[in-house]
Amino acid sequence: MKNKNWKEDGLHSENFICFHLEKRMGLIGGTHYSGEMKKGIFSLMNYWLPQEGILPMHCSANINKYGDTTLFFGLSGTGKTTLSTEKTTKLIGDDEHGWDKDGIFNLEGGCYAKTLNLNRENEPLIYDAIKPNAVLENTYLCRETDTPDYTNSKRTENGRVSYPLSHLPNVAEKSTGGHPKNIIFLCCDMYGVLPPVAKLSKEQAIYYFLSGYTSKLSGTEKEVTTPEATFSPCFGGAFLTLPPEQYGDLLYKKINQHDCNIYLVNTGWEGGQYGVGKRYSIQKTRAIIEQIMSGMFLTKKLTLDKDFHFLYPEDENPKKKWKNENEYEKFKSKLVFSFQNNFKDKKFPHEFHKYGPSS
């Protein structure tokens, strides 16, 4: 279905996604991306659920081997699906959840993972979940062997696979979990100045939640070919149908009530900005996640960052990874100003601005 008069209709393209809240009806046309269905319904959940005191969240969730629920917030490409899908954990879901009086529940019943450069070594559970009843989308198929080539991005880098939770060996019963012990904000820092992990206070958590800093990665949005720094409120700005601070207020009440630990985990670059440094390996990030889940992280000696004001391990000082420390300070200042300008531009009527970075 094409809309030839989209400009006259005040639309931004020939594609359209329309929802009627009262009739609970949706109409999607012109797109070539199955994710519009799940993301559209999630946008409606972001309108309905808060009215019942339930927090809708763009995050993955699992139950670890210690019996604790962990949430992983983050935009596409930051590692939500990969880091939450582990042999030693029970997956609740990989992308969309709600948090009510009883704990965490999944909104989807399945997973929607990126396939670019997918391999069994790094992501064995996702790789093996691609079997009959899974649906591949935007992936290159080798005509000679009739098998997918996940390294081929000639058409698009946004290859995807959707599969039911039953394709995974370890899933949480009824796709639910208790109130989270740990909450992890995943960000992909293209400037290479954030440490691989930092501990946030509950007030800092709301500041970074409302900011939603990360980098747009190639393949996640049209015409994005190299990483671009961006701020997406609540790590899911595209889905918010209410003011971001309403979700922030709900989160603050819940993390105070249930005494959650909150962490900022950087899955971006180290030793330099994009194009100079290298990206953190999935193995390193997984090791950090295990330290968080086991409680080992809280036994580490932490130091205070003078600009971002969060605590991070002394042995993970990102500045020491740079060859030129002056360059590090230059890019760090750039990121600090970006945080400040974003919070000011968004005009969040929130007292948590004082818990953010300062120059």
PDB file of C-alpha atoms in Angstrom, residues 15-17 19 28-29 31-43 112 137 239:
ATOM      1  CA  ASN A  15       5.099   5.136   4.808  1.00  0.00           C
ATOM      2  CA  PHE A  16       2.535   5.527   7.563  1.00  0.00           C
ATOM      3  CA  ILE A  17       1.700   4.018  10.949  1.00  0.00           C
ATOM      4  CA  PHE A  19      -3.383   4.079  15.612  1.00  0.00           C
ATOM      5  CA  ILE A  28       0.537   0.253   8.869  1.00  0.00           C
ATOM      6  CA  GLY A  29       1.362   0.865   5.233  1.00  0.00           C
ATOM      7  CA  THR A  31       6.936  -0.235   5.239  1.00  0.00           C
ATOM      8  CA  HIS A  32       9.269  -3.179   4.650  1.00  0.00           C
ATOM      9  CA  TYR A  33      10.058  -3.826   8.303  1.00  0.00           C
ATOM     10  CA  SER A  34       8.095  -6.217  10.512  1.00  0.00           C
ATOM     11  CA  GLY A  35       9.278  -4.433  13.642  1.00  0.00           C
ATOM     12  CA  GLU A  36       6.723  -1.680  13.038  1.00  0.00           C
ATOM     13  CA  MET A  37       4.006  -3.998  14.394  1.00  0.00           C
ATOM     14  CA  LYS A  38       5.650  -4.767  17.734  1.00  0.00           C
ATOM     15  CA  LYS A  39       6.958  -1.238  18.179  1.00  0.00           C
ATOM     16  CA  GLY A  40       3.550   0.237  17.383  1.00  0.00           C
ATOM     17  CA  ILE A  41       1.805  -1.857  20.021  1.00  0.00           C
ATOM     18  CA  PHE A  42       4.562  -1.012  22.503  1.00  0.00           C
ATOM     19  CA  SER A  43       3.915   2.696  21.894  1.00  0.00           C
ATOM     20  CA  TYR A 112      13.592  -9.897  17.618  1.00  0.00           C
ATOM     21  CA  GLU A 137      14.062 -10.551   7.630  1.00  0.00           C
ATOM     22  CA  PHE A 239       7.858   4.882  21.818  1.00  0.00           C
TER      23      PHE A 239
END
